[in-house]
Amino acid sequence: MKKIMVVGGGGREHAIIKALKKSAEVGKIYALPGNGGIAADAECVAIGAKDIDKIVDFARREKIDFAVVAPDDPLVLGAVDALQAIGVPCFGPNKNAAIIEGSKVFSKNLMKKYGIPTAAYEVFTKPEDALAYLEKASYPTVIKADGLALGKGVIIAEEREAAVLAVRSIMEDKIFGESGANIVIEEFLEGPEVSVLSFTDGTRVVPMISSMDHKRIYDGDRGPNTGGMGTVAPNPYYTADVAERCMQEIFLPTVRAMKEEGREFRGCLYFGLMLTKNGPRVIEYNCRFGDPETQVVLPLLESDLFTVMQACANGTLKEEDVRFSSGAACCVVLASNGYPSKYETGFEITCDADFDGILYVAGAKTDGERLLTSGGRVLGVTTVRETLCEAVAASYEACEKIHFEGAYCRRDIGARALAALEQ
Ligand code: AMP
Ligand code: GLY
């Protein structure tokens, strides 16, 4: 039995841990830092996900057999390199490959060099050049901070004034710190969005079941962006034809390009795609599992996650090792009232006895026997059913059984996907 360590402490990590627990090979699981809900499935250790020195010390002390580094920050900071240096095999890319998410300038230049379809763009290192460019740009236009910005580094400007404001606040006022030292300004694309998480061992790439995120806070995709308010899988826009095209035009070329650049990517490579009328385009790459995409993708995985993760780490991934069920899943996020702006925490979470779903805990802490809210996104309520229609209904029914003061959820998770299915 193997001793596993999962770095991270949100709903995504809870989903990874619940999936790993199903493996006959997996013994004890530690979560660094985990959270109050994850504590029911793993031993939580109070070490932050960015505290690489302490993570490495812990792995050495506990003789960890395998590590899963889930969030972007430690991956971009080189947590995998540091763990490998003391002989711990890891699921997750090295620092030189995590740059595919860590720098949008890098990823855009990579796509240009290797002919991978994405929005047309310009890179700016000086605010005056960016501001001059905005004089002749067409609108809406999309402004992206180069580095990590908690998912908030993308601004869609409807007209020049808003674009000027965005450039000034990112490059001059440094609202995203050094992440905004350089920016990308790119063409505004339109079409349905698809998230495709994939397993890759550096050479082979095996896509997982497709999913659809719901990033805005309010129904009808209105209001500010959040970390994600819910997901469904599979994504009905991602047909077999689209999948084949993405494999040939995007997935394989990306994995080959990274290898060619001496930045072999092993782990979960996340393709954020937009299906435009001219074909699929890459909106973003992430060097990790998506949150809350993982909360619908992994419950549909039939294969042993630990075996697949080891194959990615060893360079022995095979397509037939990754199987998904034919069903569908829906995850509805229950958030604190006020999220993504200011919100209060510390409210007790209770669950009725007849709750029928999977509860992934994102932001909660324990207080004796009680579970209290501690974050913006508090819970992900997932159900798996034969059809998407049933899963959506079941997830909302399950949400009714969960209680905490000010609980907020979107009421239309899956509505767009269901409408697409009816067309
Ligand atoms: P990201 O943080 O990179 O996932 O971007 C956030 C959201 O901004 C995406 O999910 C898209 O909805 C939107 N977005 C990013 N780039 C573009 C683009 N070039 N055209 C239109 N929308 C975009
Ligand atoms: N749900 C989007 C992300 O994980 O980046």
Short mmCIF file of C-alpha atoms and ligand atoms in Angstrom, two decimals:
data_model
loop_
_atom_site.label_atom_id
_atom_site.label_comp_id
_atom_site.label_asym_id
_atom_site.label_seq_id
_atom_site.Cartn_x
_atom_site.Cartn_y
_atom_site.Cartn_z
CA MET A 1 0.00 0.00 0.00
CA LYS A 2 1.35 3.38 -1.04
CA LYS A 3 1.56 6.55 1.03
CA ILE A 4 0.27 9.43 -1.05
CA MET A 5 0.49 13.17 -0.56
CA VAL A 6 -1.89 15.57 -2.29
CA VAL A 7 -0.84 19.23 -2.29
CA GLY A 8 -3.78 21.66 -2.22
CA GLY A 9 -6.93 22.23 -0.24
CA GLY A 10 -10.02 22.92 -2.35
CA GLY A 11 -12.90 21.09 -4.00
CA ARG A 12 -10.65 19.86 -6.79
CA GLU A 13 -8.26 18.26 -4.30
CA HIS A 14 -11.20 16.68 -2.49
CA ALA A 15 -12.32 15.11 -5.78
CA ILE A 16 -8.79 13.85 -6.51
CA ILE A 17 -8.52 12.35 -3.02
CA LYS A 18 -11.93 10.64 -3.22
CA ALA A 19 -10.93 9.12 -6.59
CA LEU A 20 -7.51 7.99 -5.32
CA LYS A 21 -9.13 6.32 -2.31
CA LYS A 22 -10.84 3.86 -4.66
CA SER A 23 -7.49 2.43 -5.73
CA ALA A 24 -6.48 -0.87 -4.14
CA GLU A 25 -2.86 0.31 -4.15
CA VAL A 26 -3.47 3.51 -2.23
CA GLY A 27 -3.02 3.37 1.54
CA LYS A 28 -2.72 6.52 3.59
CA ILE A 29 -3.42 9.88 1.97
CA TYR A 30 -2.14 13.19 3.35
CA ALA A 31 -3.57 16.53 2.21
CA LEU A 32 -1.38 19.65 2.45
CA PRO A 33 -3.16 21.64 3.75
CA GLY A 34 -6.53 20.02 2.89
CA ASN A 35 -9.59 21.49 4.62
CA GLY A 36 -12.26 20.65 7.17
CA GLY A 37 -14.20 18.50 4.71
CA ILE A 38 -11.20 16.78 3.18
CA ALA A 39 -10.30 15.71 6.74
CA ALA A 40 -12.99 13.02 6.44
CA ASP A 41 -11.06 11.39 3.57
CA ALA A 42 -7.40 12.17 4.25
CA GLU A 43 -5.11 13.29 7.04
CA CYS A 44 -4.75 17.06 6.76
CA VAL A 45 -1.36 18.57 7.51
CA ALA A 46 -1.09 22.31 8.20
CA ILE A 47 1.41 23.11 5.46
CA GLY A 48 0.44 25.66 2.80
CA ALA A 49 0.45 24.61 -0.86
CA LYS A 50 3.11 27.23 -1.69
CA ASP A 51 5.45 26.32 1.14
CA ILE A 52 7.76 24.16 -0.96
CA ASP A 53 10.48 23.69 1.66
CA LYS A 54 8.02 22.39 4.23
CA ILE A 55 6.30 20.19 1.65
CA VAL A 56 9.64 18.59 0.77
CA ASP A 57 10.59 18.15 4.45
CA PHE A 58 7.26 16.48 5.13
CA ALA A 59 7.61 14.12 2.15
CA ARG A 60 11.08 13.12 3.29
CA ARG A 61 10.05 12.62 6.91
CA GLU A 62 6.94 10.58 6.10
CA LYS A 63 8.62 8.59 3.30
CA ILE A 64 5.91 9.55 0.81
CA ASP A 65 5.69 7.13 -2.14
CA PHE A 66 3.90 9.42 -4.59
CA ALA A 67 2.89 13.08 -4.65
CA VAL A 68 0.09 14.81 -6.54
CA VAL A 69 0.64 18.56 -6.86
CA ALA A 70 -2.76 19.96 -7.82
CA PRO A 71 -2.78 23.81 -7.76
CA ASP A 72 -1.07 26.14 -10.25
CA ASP A 73 1.06 28.10 -7.77
CA PRO A 74 3.24 25.27 -6.43
CA LEU A 75 3.58 23.80 -9.93
CA VAL A 76 4.76 27.12 -11.35
CA LEU A 77 7.08 27.56 -8.34
CA GLY A 78 8.72 24.17 -9.00
CA ALA A 79 7.23 21.91 -6.31
CA VAL A 80 7.54 18.87 -8.59
CA ASP A 81 11.22 19.53 -9.28
CA ALA A 82 11.90 19.89 -5.55
CA LEU A 83 10.10 16.64 -4.70
CA GLN A 84 11.74 14.72 -7.53
CA ALA A 85 15.12 15.94 -6.29
CA ILE A 86 14.60 13.91 -3.10
CA GLY A 87 13.33 10.92 -5.08
CA VAL A 88 9.55 11.33 -4.71
CA PRO A 89 7.68 10.47 -7.94
CA CYS A 90 5.05 13.10 -8.75
CA PHE A 91 1.95 13.69 -10.81
CA GLY A 92 2.27 17.19 -12.22
CA PRO A 93 4.57 19.05 -14.60
CA ASN A 94 8.04 20.34 -13.85
CA LYS A 95 8.51 24.07 -13.45
CA ASN A 96 9.80 24.49 -17.00
CA ALA A 97 6.58 22.92 -18.35
CA ALA A 98 4.16 24.59 -15.90
CA ILE A 99 5.10 27.86 -17.61
CA ILE A 100 2.43 26.93 -20.19
CA GLU A 101 -0.02 28.29 -17.61
CA GLY A 102 2.42 30.51 -15.69
CA SER A 103 3.07 32.81 -18.64
CA LYS A 104 0.50 33.74 -21.25
CA VAL A 105 3.27 35.35 -23.30
CA PHE A 106 5.03 31.98 -23.35
CA SER A 107 1.90 30.03 -24.30
CA LYS A 108 0.84 32.47 -27.02
CA ASN A 109 4.33 32.44 -28.54
CA LEU A 110 4.37 28.64 -28.38
CA MET A 111 1.07 28.45 -30.27
CA LYS A 112 2.28 30.92 -32.88
CA LYS A 113 5.56 29.04 -33.40
CA TYR A 114 3.85 25.65 -33.80
CA GLY A 115 0.75 26.77 -35.68
CA ILE A 116 -1.71 25.86 -32.92
CA PRO A 117 -5.00 27.74 -33.47
CA THR A 118 -5.61 30.56 -30.99
CA ALA A 119 -6.79 34.18 -30.98
CA ALA A 120 -4.53 36.63 -32.85
CA TYR A 121 -2.50 38.67 -30.36
CA GLU A 122 0.23 41.17 -29.56
CA VAL A 123 2.56 41.16 -26.57
CA PHE A 124 3.37 44.39 -24.73
CA THR A 125 6.13 45.05 -22.24
CA LYS A 126 5.59 48.83 -21.99
CA PRO A 127 2.28 50.54 -21.15
CA GLU A 128 2.85 53.31 -23.73
CA ASP A 129 3.10 50.76 -26.55
CA ALA A 130 -0.06 48.99 -25.36
CA LEU A 131 -1.94 52.30 -25.10
CA ALA A 132 -0.84 53.31 -28.61
CA TYR A 133 -2.02 49.95 -29.94
CA LEU A 134 -5.47 50.47 -28.39
CA GLU A 135 -5.98 53.49 -30.71
CA LYS A 136 -6.27 51.16 -33.70
CA ALA A 137 -7.55 47.96 -32.07
CA SER A 138 -11.00 46.59 -32.88
CA TYR A 139 -13.50 46.14 -30.05
CA PRO A 140 -14.36 44.21 -27.95
CA THR A 141 -10.74 43.37 -27.25
CA VAL A 142 -9.23 41.03 -24.66
CA ILE A 143 -6.47 42.08 -22.27
CA LYS A 144 -4.57 39.42 -20.32
CA ALA A 145 -1.95 39.75 -17.61
CA ASP A 146 1.04 37.54 -18.43
CA GLY A 147 1.29 35.70 -15.12
CA LEU A 148 -0.99 33.95 -12.62
CA ALA A 149 -3.75 36.21 -11.29
CA LEU A 150 -6.16 33.95 -9.40
CA GLY A 151 -8.23 33.51 -12.57
CA LYS A 152 -8.93 37.26 -12.68
CA GLY A 153 -6.20 38.33 -15.11
CA VAL A 154 -8.46 38.47 -18.18
CA ILE A 155 -10.40 41.65 -18.98
CA ILE A 156 -12.79 41.88 -21.90
CA ALA A 157 -13.02 45.55 -22.88
CA GLU A 158 -16.07 46.57 -24.90
CA GLU A 159 -14.57 49.88 -25.97
CA ARG A 160 -11.32 51.83 -25.92
CA GLU A 161 -11.88 53.66 -22.63
CA ALA A 162 -12.33 50.38 -20.74
CA ALA A 163 -9.27 48.94 -22.45
CA VAL A 164 -7.16 51.96 -21.49
CA LEU A 165 -8.32 51.58 -17.89
CA ALA A 166 -7.44 47.87 -17.94
CA VAL A 167 -3.95 48.47 -19.35
CA ARG A 168 -3.26 51.23 -16.83
CA SER A 169 -4.48 49.21 -13.86
CA ILE A 170 -2.54 46.08 -14.85
CA MET A 171 0.72 47.65 -16.07
CA GLU A 172 0.93 50.90 -14.10
CA ASP A 173 -1.09 50.34 -10.90
CA LYS A 174 0.03 46.68 -10.87
CA ILE A 175 -3.30 45.30 -9.58
CA PHE A 176 -1.95 41.79 -10.26
CA GLY A 177 1.57 42.62 -9.04
CA GLU A 178 4.43 41.40 -11.22
CA SER A 179 2.00 39.08 -13.07
CA GLY A 180 0.98 42.20 -14.99
CA ALA A 181 4.48 43.44 -15.89
CA ASN A 182 3.81 42.18 -19.42
CA ILE A 183 0.43 41.79 -21.10
CA VAL A 184 -1.17 40.12 -24.09
CA ILE A 185 -3.88 41.92 -26.04
CA GLU A 186 -5.84 39.53 -28.20
CA GLU A 187 -8.69 39.14 -30.61
CA PHE A 188 -12.14 38.62 -29.10
CA LEU A 189 -13.49 35.21 -30.08
CA GLU A 190 -17.05 33.92 -29.94
CA GLY A 191 -18.55 30.47 -29.59
CA PRO A 192 -19.30 27.82 -26.99
CA GLU A 193 -16.51 27.11 -24.51
CA VAL A 194 -15.30 23.63 -23.68
CA SER A 195 -12.88 22.49 -21.00
CA VAL A 196 -10.86 19.41 -21.91
CA LEU A 197 -8.59 18.04 -19.20
CA SER A 198 -6.10 15.52 -20.50
CA PHE A 199 -3.60 13.05 -19.10
CA THR A 200 -0.21 13.24 -20.69
CA ASP A 201 3.08 11.44 -20.13
CA GLY A 202 5.09 13.84 -22.23
CA THR A 203 4.51 11.97 -25.49
CA ARG A 204 1.01 10.57 -25.47
CA VAL A 205 -2.06 12.59 -24.63
CA VAL A 206 -5.35 11.05 -23.53
CA PRO A 207 -8.23 13.51 -23.17
CA MET A 208 -10.66 13.03 -20.32
CA ILE A 209 -14.39 13.47 -20.75
CA SER A 210 -15.19 17.06 -21.83
CA SER A 211 -16.89 19.52 -19.51
CA MET A 212 -18.45 22.97 -19.35
CA ASP A 213 -17.65 25.53 -16.66
CA HIS A 214 -19.92 28.39 -15.56
CA LYS A 215 -17.54 31.18 -14.61
CA ARG A 216 -19.82 34.14 -13.91
CA ILE A 217 -21.53 34.63 -10.56
CA TYR A 218 -25.11 35.19 -11.79
CA ASP A 219 -27.56 33.19 -13.88
CA GLY A 220 -27.41 33.78 -17.61
CA ASP A 221 -23.60 34.25 -17.43
CA ARG A 222 -23.87 37.73 -15.95
CA GLY A 223 -21.81 39.50 -13.30
CA PRO A 224 -18.17 39.18 -12.36
CA ASN A 225 -16.02 36.13 -13.01
CA THR A 226 -15.55 33.60 -10.21
CA GLY A 227 -13.39 30.52 -9.85
CA GLY A 228 -16.33 28.60 -11.37
CA MET A 229 -19.91 28.22 -10.10
CA GLY A 230 -20.64 24.79 -11.51
CA THR A 231 -19.84 22.31 -14.23
CA VAL A 232 -21.40 19.61 -16.33
CA ALA A 233 -19.85 16.70 -18.20
CA PRO A 234 -19.88 15.70 -20.96
CA ASN A 235 -20.10 18.99 -22.89
CA PRO A 236 -22.67 18.50 -25.68
CA TYR A 237 -20.86 20.91 -28.02
CA TYR A 238 -17.82 18.65 -27.98
CA THR A 239 -18.90 16.15 -30.62
CA ALA A 240 -16.76 13.27 -31.90
CA ASP A 241 -15.81 15.37 -34.95
CA VAL A 242 -14.74 18.31 -32.82
CA ALA A 243 -12.79 15.95 -30.56
CA GLU A 244 -10.88 14.48 -33.50
CA ARG A 245 -10.08 17.92 -34.84
CA CYS A 246 -8.89 19.10 -31.42
CA MET A 247 -6.68 16.02 -31.10
CA GLN A 248 -4.99 16.62 -34.47
CA GLU A 249 -4.85 20.43 -34.43
CA ILE A 250 -4.37 21.19 -30.74
CA PHE A 251 -3.68 18.37 -28.26
CA LEU A 252 -0.97 16.42 -30.09
CA PRO A 253 0.74 19.51 -31.52
CA THR A 254 0.88 21.07 -28.03
CA VAL A 255 2.40 18.03 -26.35
CA ARG A 256 4.91 17.66 -29.21
CA ALA A 257 5.74 21.36 -29.10
CA MET A 258 6.48 21.22 -25.38
CA LYS A 259 8.74 18.22 -25.90
CA GLU A 260 10.47 19.92 -28.81
CA GLU A 261 11.12 22.95 -26.60
CA GLY A 262 12.77 20.75 -23.97
CA ARG A 263 9.78 21.29 -21.66
CA GLU A 264 8.18 17.85 -21.68
CA PHE A 265 4.81 18.09 -19.95
CA ARG A 266 3.73 15.23 -17.69
CA GLY A 267 0.54 15.47 -15.68
CA CYS A 268 -2.84 17.01 -16.41
CA LEU A 269 -2.83 19.48 -19.28
CA TYR A 270 -6.05 21.48 -19.40
CA PHE A 271 -7.21 22.90 -22.70
CA GLY A 272 -9.65 25.81 -22.43
CA LEU A 273 -11.19 25.89 -25.89
CA MET A 274 -13.59 28.07 -27.79
CA LEU A 275 -15.47 26.46 -30.66
CA THR A 276 -15.59 29.35 -33.13
CA LYS A 277 -17.25 29.24 -36.54
CA ASN A 278 -13.73 28.91 -37.98
CA GLY A 279 -12.90 25.91 -35.82
CA PRO A 280 -11.63 25.23 -32.30
CA ARG A 281 -9.25 27.80 -30.77
CA VAL A 282 -7.21 27.65 -27.57
CA ILE A 283 -8.35 30.28 -25.06
CA GLU A 284 -5.99 29.14 -22.34
CA TYR A 285 -3.82 26.30 -21.14
CA ASN A 286 -3.72 25.27 -17.51
CA CYS A 287 -0.99 23.03 -16.14
CA ARG A 288 -3.38 21.25 -13.76
CA PHE A 289 -6.85 19.85 -13.19
CA GLY A 290 -9.61 22.46 -13.41
CA ASP A 291 -11.73 23.47 -10.45
CA PRO A 292 -14.70 22.68 -10.53
CA GLU A 293 -14.22 20.63 -13.74
CA THR A 294 -12.50 17.88 -11.74
CA GLN A 295 -15.64 17.55 -9.62
CA VAL A 296 -17.58 16.26 -12.66
CA VAL A 297 -14.78 14.56 -14.61
CA LEU A 298 -13.29 12.28 -11.96
CA PRO A 299 -16.63 10.85 -10.74
CA LEU A 300 -17.09 9.58 -14.32
CA LEU A 301 -13.61 8.00 -14.50
CA GLU A 302 -13.91 4.23 -14.42
CA SER A 303 -10.19 3.51 -14.47
CA ASP A 304 -7.94 3.54 -11.44
CA LEU A 305 -6.75 7.16 -11.07
CA PHE A 306 -3.60 6.18 -9.21
CA THR A 307 -2.54 3.78 -11.98
CA VAL A 308 -3.12 6.47 -14.61
CA MET A 309 -1.20 9.07 -12.60
CA GLN A 310 1.73 6.71 -12.20
CA ALA A 311 1.72 6.01 -15.95
CA CYS A 312 1.87 9.78 -16.65
CA ALA A 313 4.79 10.13 -14.27
CA ASN A 314 6.64 7.10 -15.72
CA GLY A 315 6.04 7.90 -19.38
CA THR A 316 3.97 4.73 -19.93
CA LEU A 317 0.48 6.13 -20.51
CA LYS A 318 -1.79 4.10 -22.79
CA GLU A 319 -5.09 5.21 -24.22
CA GLU A 320 -6.87 2.03 -23.18
CA ASP A 321 -5.92 2.69 -19.54
CA VAL A 322 -8.27 5.66 -19.37
CA ARG A 323 -11.97 4.79 -19.47
CA PHE A 324 -14.98 6.92 -18.65
CA SER A 325 -18.53 5.83 -17.93
CA SER A 326 -21.25 6.66 -20.43
CA GLY A 327 -23.20 8.68 -17.86
CA ALA A 328 -23.27 12.39 -17.11
CA ALA A 329 -22.39 14.51 -14.10
CA CYS A 330 -23.37 17.92 -12.76
CA CYS A 331 -21.66 19.91 -10.01
CA VAL A 332 -23.42 22.90 -8.45
CA VAL A 333 -21.22 25.13 -6.30
CA LEU A 334 -22.70 26.50 -3.07
CA ALA A 335 -20.94 29.75 -2.26
CA SER A 336 -20.93 32.25 0.59
CA ASN A 337 -23.30 35.19 0.17
CA GLY A 338 -21.33 38.06 -1.43
CA TYR A 339 -18.70 35.93 -3.20
CA PRO A 340 -16.65 36.81 -5.32
CA SER A 341 -16.56 40.13 -3.46
CA LYS A 342 -16.74 40.45 0.32
CA TYR A 343 -18.39 37.64 2.28
CA GLU A 344 -18.64 36.40 5.86
CA THR A 345 -17.53 32.98 7.04
CA GLY A 346 -17.93 30.83 10.14
CA PHE A 347 -21.50 29.62 9.51
CA GLU A 348 -22.37 26.05 10.42
CA ILE A 349 -22.97 23.66 7.51
CA THR A 350 -25.55 20.92 7.99
CA CYS A 351 -26.67 18.14 5.69
CA ASP A 352 -30.00 16.25 5.83
CA ALA A 353 -29.81 12.47 6.25
CA ASP A 354 -31.42 11.86 2.84
CA PHE A 355 -28.77 13.86 0.90
CA ASP A 356 -28.09 11.84 -2.23
CA GLY A 357 -24.96 13.08 -3.95
CA ILE A 358 -21.22 13.57 -3.60
CA LEU A 359 -20.16 16.46 -1.40
CA TYR A 360 -16.85 18.03 -2.35
CA VAL A 361 -15.71 20.52 0.24
CA ALA A 362 -13.90 23.60 -1.03
CA GLY A 363 -13.96 26.12 1.81
CA ALA A 364 -14.84 24.76 5.25
CA LYS A 365 -13.12 24.14 8.56
CA THR A 366 -13.95 21.89 11.47
CA ASP A 367 -14.93 23.13 14.91
CA GLY A 368 -15.16 20.03 17.06
CA GLU A 369 -17.90 17.97 15.43
CA ARG A 370 -19.21 20.90 13.43
CA LEU A 371 -18.26 22.01 9.94
CA LEU A 372 -18.09 25.78 9.42
CA THR A 373 -17.82 27.81 6.22
CA SER A 374 -14.36 29.29 5.66
CA GLY A 375 -14.19 30.35 2.02
CA GLY A 376 -16.00 31.92 -0.92
CA ARG A 377 -16.77 28.71 -2.70
CA VAL A 378 -17.85 26.40 0.11
CA LEU A 379 -19.14 23.17 -1.43
CA GLY A 380 -19.50 21.42 -4.76
CA VAL A 381 -22.55 19.19 -4.94
CA THR A 382 -22.10 16.54 -7.63
CA THR A 383 -24.41 13.83 -8.87
CA VAL A 384 -23.81 11.23 -11.56
CA ARG A 385 -26.76 9.93 -13.56
CA GLU A 386 -27.40 8.26 -16.89
CA THR A 387 -28.33 11.52 -18.60
CA LEU A 388 -27.34 15.13 -18.11
CA CYS A 389 -30.97 16.10 -17.58
CA GLU A 390 -31.23 13.69 -14.65
CA ALA A 391 -27.88 14.76 -13.21
CA VAL A 392 -28.81 18.46 -13.26
CA ALA A 393 -32.13 17.78 -11.53
CA ALA A 394 -30.49 15.47 -8.99
CA SER A 395 -27.76 17.98 -8.12
CA TYR A 396 -30.31 20.73 -7.46
CA GLU A 397 -32.39 18.34 -5.37
CA ALA A 398 -29.26 17.43 -3.38
CA CYS A 399 -28.47 21.14 -2.86
CA GLU A 400 -31.81 21.54 -1.09
CA LYS A 401 -30.54 19.17 1.61
CA ILE A 402 -27.52 21.31 2.48
CA HIS A 403 -27.88 24.30 4.78
CA PHE A 404 -25.72 27.22 5.84
CA GLU A 405 -26.53 30.89 6.31
CA GLY A 406 -26.35 32.86 3.09
CA ALA A 407 -25.74 29.83 0.84
CA TYR A 408 -25.83 31.00 -2.80
CA CYS A 409 -25.84 28.98 -5.99
CA ARG A 410 -26.60 29.68 -9.61
CA ARG A 411 -29.92 28.15 -10.62
CA ASP A 412 -28.97 27.54 -14.26
CA ILE A 413 -25.97 25.21 -14.12
CA GLY A 414 -26.34 22.89 -17.12
CA ALA A 415 -29.20 24.88 -18.70
CA ARG A 416 -27.16 25.88 -21.76
CA ALA A 417 -25.87 22.32 -22.19
CA LEU A 418 -29.40 20.91 -21.95
CA ALA A 419 -30.66 23.44 -24.50
CA ALA A 420 -27.84 22.41 -26.86
CA LEU A 421 -28.82 18.77 -26.48
CA GLU A 422 -32.38 19.59 -27.55
CA GLN A 423 -31.30 21.34 -30.77
P1 AMP B 1 -9.27 32.64 -18.54
O1 AMP B 1 -9.06 33.22 -17.16
O2 AMP B 1 -8.06 32.71 -19.40
O3 AMP B 1 -9.95 31.31 -18.47
O4 AMP B 1 -10.34 33.57 -19.25
C1 AMP B 1 -11.54 33.84 -18.62
C2 AMP B 1 -12.63 33.87 -19.61
O5 AMP B 1 -12.45 34.99 -20.48
C3 AMP B 1 -12.70 32.68 -20.54
O6 AMP B 1 -13.37 31.61 -19.99
C4 AMP B 1 -13.45 33.27 -21.71
O7 AMP B 1 -14.83 33.27 -21.45
C5 AMP B 1 -12.99 34.69 -21.74
N1 AMP B 1 -11.96 34.87 -22.78
C6 AMP B 1 -10.63 34.69 -22.66
N2 AMP B 1 -10.01 34.95 -23.83
C7 AMP B 1 -10.97 35.30 -24.72
C8 AMP B 1 -10.98 35.68 -26.11
N3 AMP B 1 -9.86 35.78 -26.82
N4 AMP B 1 -12.16 35.97 -26.67
C9 AMP B 1 -13.31 35.90 -25.95
N5 AMP B 1 -13.38 35.55 -24.66
C10 AMP B 1 -12.22 35.25 -24.04
N1 GLY B 2 -12.49 26.27 -13.81
C1 GLY B 2 -11.42 26.94 -14.46
C2 GLY B 2 -10.09 26.64 -13.96
O1 GLY B 2 -9.86 25.74 -13.18
O2 GLY B 2 -9.15 27.34 -14.35
#
